[in-house]
């Protein structure tokens, strides 16, 4: 288990005449657990991050979530290789959006190391998808007044109705691309997928057979091609209900296809990250199991 606090003063001045500063704080608490016996051991847990102690969920709730996430995997089975609808819980959806943000980074774009290079103003996702990066939200983890170039933070429309509207650019990358900086020389601020109007349970009920992905392992992400391949565990869905835990399988696909095949968005975002996203339903993904 861990609990930590951090208070920082950030100062920046540069040769362009910029000088500024701001304060930053972080409070974090979490616990990681192991359940099971013998060869059937499962490790899971939960953490929460906020900028103030008063915003942090109570410790008992964090512990309860960690216990639930660990024990629900007990008795997990292996599954056969197949194509299935997949629901990503918010923490897994955040991994996918984090990969997307890396592919939108200006350095990857001007070096042509992203599959999204040259796709500005193109339809890259289902029209359901709206994503902004907003560094001006009071109390949010990623908010800041300026980036490391001294460019003011703003709210940037990234994807609107599935159309790619902006890359995330610092000053150097913007010059290379003959564009203007979006204030992202320090990376993303608060990268947000707009909520849908369904609950996670609504997404589950809409599936005859599929998988709720609760955790992943590995780093099988290729920004140049958009390919994804990661080990995973989760809960099998049968006839619109959670059936039994499953593990030791791999999910694979391409981020472009995943974005186009998001057919459901829930309303359950987490606030413990700079990537804020609810659960999402993917029409189909490759599952590699037994």
Short mmCIF file of C-alpha atoms in Angstrom, two decimals, residues 14 18 20 32 35 73 90 97 107 145 150 153 157 159 161 168 177 206 226 250 252-253 283 286:
data_model
loop_
_atom_site.label_atom_id
_atom_site.label_comp_id
_atom_site.label_asym_id
_atom_site.label_seq_id
_atom_site.Cartn_x
_atom_site.Cartn_y
_atom_site.Cartn_z
CA UNK A 14 13.48 31.71 -21.43
CA UNK A 18 8.97 34.78 -20.90
CA UNK A 20 6.31 32.66 -15.10
CA UNK A 32 -2.08 -3.65 -4.65
CA UNK A 35 -5.25 -13.39 -4.14
CA UNK A 73 -10.40 -12.81 -11.03
CA UNK A 90 -12.15 3.22 -18.00
CA UNK A 97 -6.32 7.00 -25.36
CA UNK A 107 7.29 15.16 -32.72
CA UNK A 145 -1.04 27.75 -17.10
CA UNK A 150 6.00 29.31 -22.10
CA UNK A 153 -2.42 26.42 -22.03
CA UNK A 157 -10.41 20.20 -29.91
CA UNK A 159 -11.32 14.90 -32.51
CA UNK A 161 -17.49 13.87 -34.45
CA UNK A 168 -0.70 18.25 -30.08
CA UNK A 177 4.96 21.41 -39.64
CA UNK A 206 -26.06 -5.09 -25.32
CA UNK A 226 -1.14 1.91 -34.96
CA UNK A 250 -4.03 -11.52 -26.01
CA UNK A 252 -4.83 -7.37 -30.87
CA UNK A 253 -5.94 -4.90 -33.48
CA UNK A 283 -17.58 -3.86 -32.11
CA UNK A 286 -9.09 -10.43 -32.15
#
